[in-house]
mmCIF file of C-alpha atoms in Angstrom:
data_model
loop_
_atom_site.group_PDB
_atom_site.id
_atom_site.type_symbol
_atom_site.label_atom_id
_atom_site.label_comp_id
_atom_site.label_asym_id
_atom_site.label_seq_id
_atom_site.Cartn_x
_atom_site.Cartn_y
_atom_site.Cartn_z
ATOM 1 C CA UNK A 222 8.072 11.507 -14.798
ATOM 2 C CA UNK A 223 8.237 13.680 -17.551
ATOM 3 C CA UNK A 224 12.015 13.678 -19.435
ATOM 4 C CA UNK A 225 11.328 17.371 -19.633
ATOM 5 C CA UNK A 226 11.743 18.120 -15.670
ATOM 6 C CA UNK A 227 15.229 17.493 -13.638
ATOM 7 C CA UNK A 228 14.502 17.096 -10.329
ATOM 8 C CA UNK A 229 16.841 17.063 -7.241
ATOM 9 C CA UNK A 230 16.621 14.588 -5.124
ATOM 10 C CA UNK A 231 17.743 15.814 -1.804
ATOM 11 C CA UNK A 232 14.278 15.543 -0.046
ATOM 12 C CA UNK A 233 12.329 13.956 2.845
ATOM 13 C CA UNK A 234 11.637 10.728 0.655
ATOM 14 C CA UNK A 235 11.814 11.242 -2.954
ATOM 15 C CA UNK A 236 8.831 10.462 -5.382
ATOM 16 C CA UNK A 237 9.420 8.343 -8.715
ATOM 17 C CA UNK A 238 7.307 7.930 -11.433
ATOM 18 C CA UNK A 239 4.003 9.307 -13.213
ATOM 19 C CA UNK A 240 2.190 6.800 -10.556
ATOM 20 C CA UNK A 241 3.290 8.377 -7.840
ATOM 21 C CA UNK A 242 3.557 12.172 -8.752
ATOM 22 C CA UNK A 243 0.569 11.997 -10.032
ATOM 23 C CA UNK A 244 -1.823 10.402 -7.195
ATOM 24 C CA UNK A 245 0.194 12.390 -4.841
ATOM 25 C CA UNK A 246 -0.570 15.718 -6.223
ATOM 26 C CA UNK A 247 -4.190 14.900 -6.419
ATOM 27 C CA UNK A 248 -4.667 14.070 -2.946
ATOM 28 C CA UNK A 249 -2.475 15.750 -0.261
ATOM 29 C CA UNK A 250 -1.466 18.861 -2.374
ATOM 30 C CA UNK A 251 -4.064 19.235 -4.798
ATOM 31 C CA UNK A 252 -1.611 21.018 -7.321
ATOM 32 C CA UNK A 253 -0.246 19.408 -11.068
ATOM 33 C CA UNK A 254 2.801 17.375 -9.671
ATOM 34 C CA UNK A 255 2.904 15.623 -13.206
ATOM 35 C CA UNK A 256 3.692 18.824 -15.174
ATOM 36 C CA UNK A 257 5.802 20.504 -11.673
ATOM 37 C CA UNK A 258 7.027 17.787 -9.816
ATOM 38 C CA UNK A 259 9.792 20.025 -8.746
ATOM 39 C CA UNK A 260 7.438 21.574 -6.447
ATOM 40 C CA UNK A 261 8.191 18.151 -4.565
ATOM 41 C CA UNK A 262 12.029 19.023 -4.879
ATOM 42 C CA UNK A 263 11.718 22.480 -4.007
ATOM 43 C CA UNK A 264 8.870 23.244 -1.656
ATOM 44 C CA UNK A 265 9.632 21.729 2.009
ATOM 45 C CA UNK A 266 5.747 21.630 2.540
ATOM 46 C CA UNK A 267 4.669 19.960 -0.402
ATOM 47 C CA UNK A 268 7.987 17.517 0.283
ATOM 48 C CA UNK A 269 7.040 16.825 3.617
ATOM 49 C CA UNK A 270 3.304 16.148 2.525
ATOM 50 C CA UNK A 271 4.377 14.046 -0.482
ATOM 51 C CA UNK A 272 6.560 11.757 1.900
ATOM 52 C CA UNK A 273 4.008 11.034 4.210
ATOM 53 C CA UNK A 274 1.126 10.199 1.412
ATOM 54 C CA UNK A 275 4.432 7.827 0.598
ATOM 55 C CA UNK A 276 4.419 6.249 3.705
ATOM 56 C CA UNK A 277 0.560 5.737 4.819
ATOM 57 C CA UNK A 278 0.123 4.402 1.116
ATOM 58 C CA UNK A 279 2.973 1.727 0.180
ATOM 59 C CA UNK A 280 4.335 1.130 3.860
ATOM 60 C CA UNK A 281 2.080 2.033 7.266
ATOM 61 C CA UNK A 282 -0.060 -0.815 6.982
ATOM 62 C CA UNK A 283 2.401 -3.426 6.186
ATOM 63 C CA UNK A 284 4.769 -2.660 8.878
ATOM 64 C CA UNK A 285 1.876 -2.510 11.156
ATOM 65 C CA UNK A 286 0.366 -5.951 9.694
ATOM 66 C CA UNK A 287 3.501 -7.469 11.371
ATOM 67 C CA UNK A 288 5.448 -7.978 8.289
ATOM 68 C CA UNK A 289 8.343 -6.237 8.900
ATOM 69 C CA UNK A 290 10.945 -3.530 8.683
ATOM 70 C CA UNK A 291 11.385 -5.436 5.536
ATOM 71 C CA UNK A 292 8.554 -4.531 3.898
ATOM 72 C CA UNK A 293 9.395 -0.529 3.838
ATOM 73 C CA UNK A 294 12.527 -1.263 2.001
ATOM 74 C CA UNK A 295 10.490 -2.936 -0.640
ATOM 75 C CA UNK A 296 8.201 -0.182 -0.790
ATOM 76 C CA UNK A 297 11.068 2.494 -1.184
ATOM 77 C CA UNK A 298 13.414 0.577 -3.188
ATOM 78 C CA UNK A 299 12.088 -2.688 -4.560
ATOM 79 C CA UNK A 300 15.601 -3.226 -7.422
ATOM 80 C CA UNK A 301 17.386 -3.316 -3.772
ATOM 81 C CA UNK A 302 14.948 -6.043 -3.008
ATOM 82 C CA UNK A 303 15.669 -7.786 -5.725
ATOM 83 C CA UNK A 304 19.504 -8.356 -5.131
ATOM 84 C CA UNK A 305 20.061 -4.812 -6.787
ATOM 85 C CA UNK A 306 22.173 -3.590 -4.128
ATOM 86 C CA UNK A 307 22.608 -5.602 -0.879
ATOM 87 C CA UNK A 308 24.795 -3.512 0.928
ATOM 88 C CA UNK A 309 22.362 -0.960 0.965
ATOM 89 C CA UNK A 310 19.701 -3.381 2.468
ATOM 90 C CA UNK A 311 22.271 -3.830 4.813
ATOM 91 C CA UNK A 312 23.161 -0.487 5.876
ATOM 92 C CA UNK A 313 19.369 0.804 6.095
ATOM 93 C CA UNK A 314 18.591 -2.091 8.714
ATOM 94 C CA UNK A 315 21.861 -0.829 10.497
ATOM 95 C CA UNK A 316 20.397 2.691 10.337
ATOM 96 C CA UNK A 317 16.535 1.085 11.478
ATOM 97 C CA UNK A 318 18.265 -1.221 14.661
ATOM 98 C CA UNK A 319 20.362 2.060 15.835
ATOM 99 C CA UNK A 320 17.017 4.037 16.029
ATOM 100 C CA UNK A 321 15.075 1.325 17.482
ATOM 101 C CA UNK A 322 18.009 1.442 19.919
ATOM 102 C CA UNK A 323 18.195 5.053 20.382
ATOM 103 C CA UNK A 324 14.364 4.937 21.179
ATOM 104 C CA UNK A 325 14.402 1.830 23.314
ATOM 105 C CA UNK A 326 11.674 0.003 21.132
ATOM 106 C CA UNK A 327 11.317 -3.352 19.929
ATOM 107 C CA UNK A 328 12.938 -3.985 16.466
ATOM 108 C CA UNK A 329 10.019 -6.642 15.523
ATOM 109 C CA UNK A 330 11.019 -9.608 12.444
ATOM 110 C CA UNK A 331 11.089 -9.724 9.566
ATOM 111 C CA UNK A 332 14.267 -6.697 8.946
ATOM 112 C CA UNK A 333 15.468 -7.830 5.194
ATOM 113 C CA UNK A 334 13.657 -7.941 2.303
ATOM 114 C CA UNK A 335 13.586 -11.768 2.333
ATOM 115 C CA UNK A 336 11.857 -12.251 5.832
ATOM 116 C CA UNK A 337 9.877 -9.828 4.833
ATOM 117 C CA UNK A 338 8.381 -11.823 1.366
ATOM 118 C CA UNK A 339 8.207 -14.421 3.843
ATOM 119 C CA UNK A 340 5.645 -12.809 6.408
ATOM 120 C CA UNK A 341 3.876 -11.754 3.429
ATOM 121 C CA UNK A 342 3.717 -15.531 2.193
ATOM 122 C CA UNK A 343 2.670 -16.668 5.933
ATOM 123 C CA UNK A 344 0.211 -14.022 5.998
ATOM 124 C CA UNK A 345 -1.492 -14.826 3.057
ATOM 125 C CA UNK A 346 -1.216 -18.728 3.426
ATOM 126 C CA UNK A 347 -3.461 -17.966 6.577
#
């Protein structure tokens, strides 16, 4: 991002970086999201669009390739993936069993960022 712009960050899932701002704006919103990424922060349209370009680009086919609830924290937050913060690991696959509960679906493997590297390894040893 630009050190020019402050953004807020109270959004559906918030974008970081020139690599993501700037893809994003180019293909779900077709406006400048490099020079007014607080568009992102501001507009609920663009915030919801930008989220889901997130999610079918860094986490929908991993999580359907069987690798994991695991996978989407790396996606999101790779520093907490990296030992950065484990309690927060921790509390988003509290917050991911509790919905699967809620919704009475199958939590699948691979829930922490370490099962998930290792589907990814398995998967690519295949």
């Amino acid at each position: 991002m630009y050190p020019r712009k402050e953004l807020l960050w109270a959004r559906s899932l918030q974008l970081s970086w020139n690599y993501n701002y700037g893809p994003a704006g180019r293909n779900i919103t077709h406006i400048n999201l490099l020079d007014y990424p607080e568009r992102e922060a501001t507009d609920p349209v663009v915030s919801f669009k930008t989220a889901l370009w997130f999610w079918m680009v860094n986490c929908h086919y991993s999580i359907n390739a069987h690798r994991g609830f695991g996978v989407t924290i790396r996606a999101i937050n790779p520093s907490e993936c990296a030992g950065g913060n484990p309690s927060a690991v921790n509390a988003r696959v509290g917050f991911y069993e509790d919905y699967c509960n809620q919704f009475q679906v199958d939590l699948g493997t691979y829930l922490t960022c370490n099962l998930a590297s290792e589907a990814i390894s398995s998967v690519a040893i295949k």
